[in-house]
JSON list of C-alpha atoms in Angstrom, two decimals:
[
{"chain": "D", "resi": 261, "resn": "MET", "atom": "CA", "xyz": [-6.79, -22.03, 6.90]},
{"chain": "D", "resi": 262, "resn": "SER", "atom": "CA", "xyz": [-7.83, -18.66, 8.22]},
{"chain": "D", "resi": 263, "resn": "THR", "atom": "CA", "xyz": [-11.42, -17.43, 8.30]},
{"chain": "D", "resi": 264, "resn": "ILE", "atom": "CA", "xyz": [-10.16, -13.92, 7.53]},
{"chain": "D", "resi": 265, "resn": "PRO", "atom": "CA", "xyz": [-10.82, -13.10, 3.85]},
{"chain": "D", "resi": 266, "resn": "ASP", "atom": "CA", "xyz": [-7.93, -12.39, 1.50]},
{"chain": "D", "resi": 267, "resn": "ALA", "atom": "CA", "xyz": [-7.09, -8.70, 1.14]},
{"chain": "D", "resi": 268, "resn": "GLN", "atom": "CA", "xyz": [-8.75, -7.19, -1.92]},
{"chain": "D", "resi": 269, "resn": "PRO", "atom": "CA", "xyz": [-6.62, -5.01, -4.23]},
{"chain": "D", "resi": 270, "resn": "ALA", "atom": "CA", "xyz": [-7.81, -1.49, -4.94]},
{"chain": "D", "resi": 271, "resn": "ARG", "atom": "CA", "xyz": [-8.33, -0.19, -8.42]},
{"chain": "D", "resi": 272, "resn": "PRO", "atom": "CA", "xyz": [-5.91, 2.46, -9.71]},
{"chain": "D", "resi": 273, "resn": "TRP", "atom": "CA", "xyz": [-6.69, 6.16, -9.74]},
{"chain": "D", "resi": 274, "resn": "ARG", "atom": "CA", "xyz": [-8.46, 7.44, -12.88]},
{"chain": "D", "resi": 275, "resn": "GLU", "atom": "CA", "xyz": [-8.93, 10.99, -14.14]},
{"chain": "D", "resi": 276, "resn": "GLU", "atom": "CA", "xyz": [-12.67, 10.80, -13.45]},
{"chain": "D", "resi": 277, "resn": "ASP", "atom": "CA", "xyz": [-11.79, 10.36, -9.73]},
{"chain": "D", "resi": 278, "resn": "GLY", "atom": "CA", "xyz": [-10.81, 14.02, -9.62]},
{"chain": "D", "resi": 279, "resn": "PRO", "atom": "CA", "xyz": [-7.46, 15.36, -8.46]},
{"chain": "D", "resi": 280, "resn": "ARG", "atom": "CA", "xyz": [-4.61, 12.88, -8.15]},
{"chain": "D", "resi": 281, "resn": "PRO", "atom": "CA", "xyz": [-4.07, 11.40, -4.71]},
{"chain": "D", "resi": 282, "resn": "GLU", "atom": "CA", "xyz": [-1.52, 12.91, -2.36]},
{"chain": "D", "resi": 283, "resn": "VAL", "atom": "CA", "xyz": [1.35, 10.39, -2.26]},
{"chain": "D", "resi": 284, "resn": "TRP", "atom": "CA", "xyz": [3.70, 9.85, 0.68]},
{"chain": "D", "resi": 285, "resn": "THR", "atom": "CA", "xyz": [6.84, 7.67, 0.82]},
{"chain": "D", "resi": 286, "resn": "TRP", "atom": "CA", "xyz": [9.37, 6.58, 3.43]},
{"chain": "D", "resi": 287, "resn": "PRO", "atom": "CA", "xyz": [13.14, 6.00, 3.25]},
{"chain": "D", "resi": 288, "resn": "ARG", "atom": "CA", "xyz": [13.97, 2.59, 1.76]},
{"chain": "D", "resi": 289, "resn": "THR", "atom": "CA", "xyz": [15.83, 1.64, 4.93]},
{"chain": "D", "resi": 290, "resn": "ASP", "atom": "CA", "xyz": [12.89, 2.42, 7.25]},
{"chain": "D", "resi": 291, "resn": "ARG", "atom": "CA", "xyz": [9.66, 1.53, 5.50]},
{"chain": "D", "resi": 292, "resn": "PRO", "atom": "CA", "xyz": [6.56, 0.52, 7.42]},
{"chain": "D", "resi": 293, "resn": "ALA", "atom": "CA", "xyz": [5.08, -2.86, 6.54]},
{"chain": "D", "resi": 294, "resn": "LEU", "atom": "CA", "xyz": [1.70, -4.55, 6.44]},
{"chain": "D", "resi": 295, "resn": "LYS", "atom": "CA", "xyz": [0.60, -8.14, 6.86]},
{"chain": "D", "resi": 296, "resn": "VAL", "atom": "CA", "xyz": [-1.52, -9.10, 3.85]},
{"chain": "D", "resi": 297, "resn": "MET", "atom": "CA", "xyz": [-3.86, -12.10, 4.02]},
{"chain": "D", "resi": 298, "resn": "SER", "atom": "CA", "xyz": [-3.41, -14.17, 0.86]},
{"chain": "D", "resi": 299, "resn": "GLY", "atom": "CA", "xyz": [-4.39, -17.80, 0.36]},
{"chain": "D", "resi": 300, "resn": "GLY", "atom": "CA", "xyz": [-5.25, -18.14, 4.04]},
{"chain": "D", "resi": 301, "resn": "LYS", "atom": "CA", "xyz": [-1.78, -16.99, 5.20]},
{"chain": "D", "resi": 302, "resn": "TRP", "atom": "CA", "xyz": [-0.39, -13.68, 6.40]},
{"chain": "D", "resi": 303, "resn": "ARG", "atom": "CA", "xyz": [2.29, -12.34, 4.03]},
{"chain": "D", "resi": 304, "resn": "HIS", "atom": "CA", "xyz": [4.81, -9.65, 4.97]},
{"chain": "D", "resi": 305, "resn": "ALA", "atom": "CA", "xyz": [4.52, -6.58, 2.70]},
{"chain": "D", "resi": 306, "resn": "PRO", "atom": "CA", "xyz": [6.84, -3.55, 2.91]},
{"chain": "D", "resi": 307, "resn": "VAL", "atom": "CA", "xyz": [4.98, -0.32, 2.12]},
{"chain": "D", "resi": 308, "resn": "LEU", "atom": "CA", "xyz": [6.21, 1.57, -0.93]},
{"chain": "D", "resi": 309, "resn": "ALA", "atom": "CA", "xyz": [3.74, 4.48, -0.76]},
{"chain": "D", "resi": 310, "resn": "ARG", "atom": "CA", "xyz": [0.64, 5.80, 0.93]},
{"chain": "D", "resi": 311, "resn": "GLN", "atom": "CA", "xyz": [-2.03, 7.53, -1.15]},
{"chain": "D", "resi": 312, "resn": "ASN", "atom": "CA", "xyz": [-4.55, 9.92, 0.38]},
{"chain": "D", "resi": 313, "resn": "TRP", "atom": "CA", "xyz": [-7.47, 10.24, -2.03]},
{"chain": "D", "resi": 314, "resn": "ARG", "atom": "CA", "xyz": [-9.69, 13.33, -2.16]},
{"chain": "D", "resi": 315, "resn": "ASP", "atom": "CA", "xyz": [-12.71, 11.27, -1.07]},
{"chain": "D", "resi": 316, "resn": "GLY", "atom": "CA", "xyz": [-10.92, 10.56, 2.23]},
{"chain": "D", "resi": 317, "resn": "THR", "atom": "CA", "xyz": [-9.86, 6.98, 1.47]},
{"chain": "D", "resi": 318, "resn": "VAL", "atom": "CA", "xyz": [-6.32, 5.80, 2.10]},
{"chain": "D", "resi": 319, "resn": "ARG", "atom": "CA", "xyz": [-4.53, 3.28, -0.07]},
{"chain": "D", "resi": 320, "resn": "TYR", "atom": "CA", "xyz": [-1.20, 1.58, 0.49]},
{"chain": "D", "resi": 321, "resn": "GLN", "atom": "CA", "xyz": [1.06, 0.37, -2.25]},
{"chain": "D", "resi": 322, "resn": "VAL", "atom": "CA", "xyz": [3.07, -2.63, -1.07]},
{"chain": "D", "resi": 323, "resn": "GLU", "atom": "CA", "xyz": [5.53, -5.20, -2.35]},
{"chain": "D", "resi": 324, "resn": "VAL", "atom": "CA", "xyz": [4.22, -8.66, -1.49]},
{"chain": "D", "resi": 325, "resn": "ASP", "atom": "CA", "xyz": [4.74, -12.35, -2.25]},
{"chain": "D", "resi": 326, "resn": "LEU", "atom": "CA", "xyz": [1.06, -13.34, -2.53]},
{"chain": "D", "resi": 327, "resn": "LEU", "atom": "CA", "xyz": [1.61, -17.02, -3.32]},
{"chain": "D", "resi": 328, "resn": "GLY", "atom": "CA", "xyz": [4.56, -17.83, -1.07]},
{"chain": "D", "resi": 329, "resn": "ASP", "atom": "CA", "xyz": [6.68, -18.69, -4.11]},
{"chain": "D", "resi": 330, "resn": "THR", "atom": "CA", "xyz": [9.18, -15.79, -3.61]},
{"chain": "D", "resi": 331, "resn": "THR", "atom": "CA", "xyz": [7.76, -13.87, -6.57]},
{"chain": "D", "resi": 332, "resn": "THR", "atom": "CA", "xyz": [6.91, -10.40, -5.34]},
{"chain": "D", "resi": 333, "resn": "ARG", "atom": "CA", "xyz": [4.30, -8.12, -6.86]},
{"chain": "D", "resi": 334, "resn": "ILE", "atom": "CA", "xyz": [3.43, -4.49, -6.29]},
{"chain": "D", "resi": 335, "resn": "VAL", "atom": "CA", "xyz": [-0.18, -4.28, -5.17]},
{"chain": "D", "resi": 336, "resn": "THR", "atom": "CA", "xyz": [-2.31, -1.43, -3.83]},
{"chain": "D", "resi": 337, "resn": "TYR", "atom": "CA", "xyz": [-4.87, -1.97, -1.06]},
{"chain": "D", "resi": 338, "resn": "GLN", "atom": "CA", "xyz": [-7.49, 0.34, 0.40]},
{"chain": "D", "resi": 339, "resn": "TRP", "atom": "CA", "xyz": [-7.12, 0.74, 4.17]},
{"chain": "D", "resi": 340, "resn": "PRO", "atom": "CA", "xyz": [-8.70, -0.55, 6.33]},
{"chain": "D", "resi": 341, "resn": "GLN", "atom": "CA", "xyz": [-9.99, -4.00, 5.46]},
{"chain": "D", "resi": 342, "resn": "PRO", "atom": "CA", "xyz": [-10.05, -7.33, 7.35]},
{"chain": "D", "resi": 343, "resn": "GLY", "atom": "CA", "xyz": [-7.21, -8.87, 5.32]},
{"chain": "D", "resi": 344, "resn": "LEU", "atom": "CA", "xyz": [-4.69, -6.16, 6.29]},
{"chain": "D", "resi": 345, "resn": "ARG", "atom": "CA", "xyz": [-2.78, -5.64, 9.53]},
{"chain": "D", "resi": 346, "resn": "VAL", "atom": "CA", "xyz": [0.09, -3.38, 10.59]},
{"chain": "D", "resi": 347, "resn": "ALA", "atom": "CA", "xyz": [3.29, -5.46, 10.69]},
{"chain": "D", "resi": 348, "resn": "ARG", "atom": "CA", "xyz": [5.84, -2.70, 11.32]},
{"chain": "D", "resi": 349, "resn": "ARG", "atom": "CA", "xyz": [5.71, 1.01, 11.96]},
{"chain": "D", "resi": 350, "resn": "SER", "atom": "CA", "xyz": [8.36, 3.32, 10.57]},
{"chain": "D", "resi": 351, "resn": "GLY", "atom": "CA", "xyz": [10.49, 5.45, 12.85]},
{"chain": "D", "resi": 352, "resn": "SER", "atom": "CA", "xyz": [10.84, 7.97, 10.01]},
{"chain": "D", "resi": 353, "resn": "GLU", "atom": "CA", "xyz": [8.44, 10.66, 8.93]},
{"chain": "D", "resi": 354, "resn": "PRO", "atom": "CA", "xyz": [6.96, 10.16, 5.44]},
{"chain": "D", "resi": 355, "resn": "THR", "atom": "CA", "xyz": [7.61, 12.72, 2.73]},
{"chain": "D", "resi": 356, "resn": "LYS", "atom": "CA", "xyz": [5.89, 13.84, -0.46]},
{"chain": "D", "resi": 357, "resn": "SER", "atom": "CA", "xyz": [9.20, 14.04, -2.36]},
{"chain": "D", "resi": 358, "resn": "ALA", "atom": "CA", "xyz": [11.13, 11.17, -3.94]},
{"chain": "D", "resi": 359, "resn": "VAL", "atom": "CA", "xyz": [12.87, 9.03, -1.31]},
{"chain": "D", "resi": 360, "resn": "GLY", "atom": "CA", "xyz": [15.53, 6.37, -1.77]},
{"chain": "D", "resi": 361, "resn": "GLY", "atom": "CA", "xyz": [15.65, 6.76, -5.53]},
{"chain": "D", "resi": 362, "resn": "TYR", "atom": "CA", "xyz": [11.96, 6.03, -6.11]},
{"chain": "D", "resi": 363, "resn": "PRO", "atom": "CA", "xyz": [9.60, 8.81, -7.23]},
{"chain": "D", "resi": 364, "resn": "PRO", "atom": "CA", "xyz": [6.13, 8.99, -5.69]},
{"chain": "D", "resi": 365, "resn": "ILE", "atom": "CA", "xyz": [3.61, 7.03, -7.74]},
{"chain": "D", "resi": 366, "resn": "GLY", "atom": "CA", "xyz": [0.28, 8.60, -8.69]},
{"chain": "D", "resi": 367, "resn": "ASP", "atom": "CA", "xyz": [-1.08, 7.46, -12.04]},
{"chain": "D", "resi": 368, "resn": "ARG", "atom": "CA", "xyz": [-0.67, 3.74, -12.33]},
{"chain": "D", "resi": 369, "resn": "HIS", "atom": "CA", "xyz": [-1.00, 2.51, -8.76]},
{"chain": "D", "resi": 370, "resn": "SER", "atom": "CA", "xyz": [-3.08, 3.23, -5.72]},
{"chain": "D", "resi": 371, "resn": "GLY", "atom": "CA", "xyz": [-2.46, 2.40, -1.92]},
{"chain": "D", "resi": 372, "resn": "THR", "atom": "CA", "xyz": [-0.59, 2.64, 2.05]},
{"chain": "D", "resi": 373, "resn": "PRO", "atom": "CA", "xyz": [-2.15, 2.37, 6.38]},
{"chain": "D", "resi": 374, "resn": "ALA", "atom": "CA", "xyz": [-2.96, 5.36, 8.48]},
{"chain": "D", "resi": 375, "resn": "ALA", "atom": "CA", "xyz": [-1.42, 3.35, 11.28]},
{"chain": "D", "resi": 376, "resn": "CYS", "atom": "CA", "xyz": [1.99, 3.28, 9.64]}
]
């Protein structure tokens, strides 16, 4: 078992947080990825979006199998934190427009790493 704590999900954006976060996405074929600590193990997590909040925080929305049972979930994490690492950098520039058929997400989810 690792002594690194599990990554803690971030709460979603709310209207009282002020303006909606700026959301960036990458092409589906060249997404960056994070390693997410869950249950004492590092889990591979492709990044779906990066959110830049007005308060200066960065959040990454990822797809991750938290339990190792092949069931993936979409989770948002604030960057940085001990339970997150960069797994893969993208060779593509992110964009604020819809990429790969997925629109940017702003209301319901929050999270993506400055290092990606």
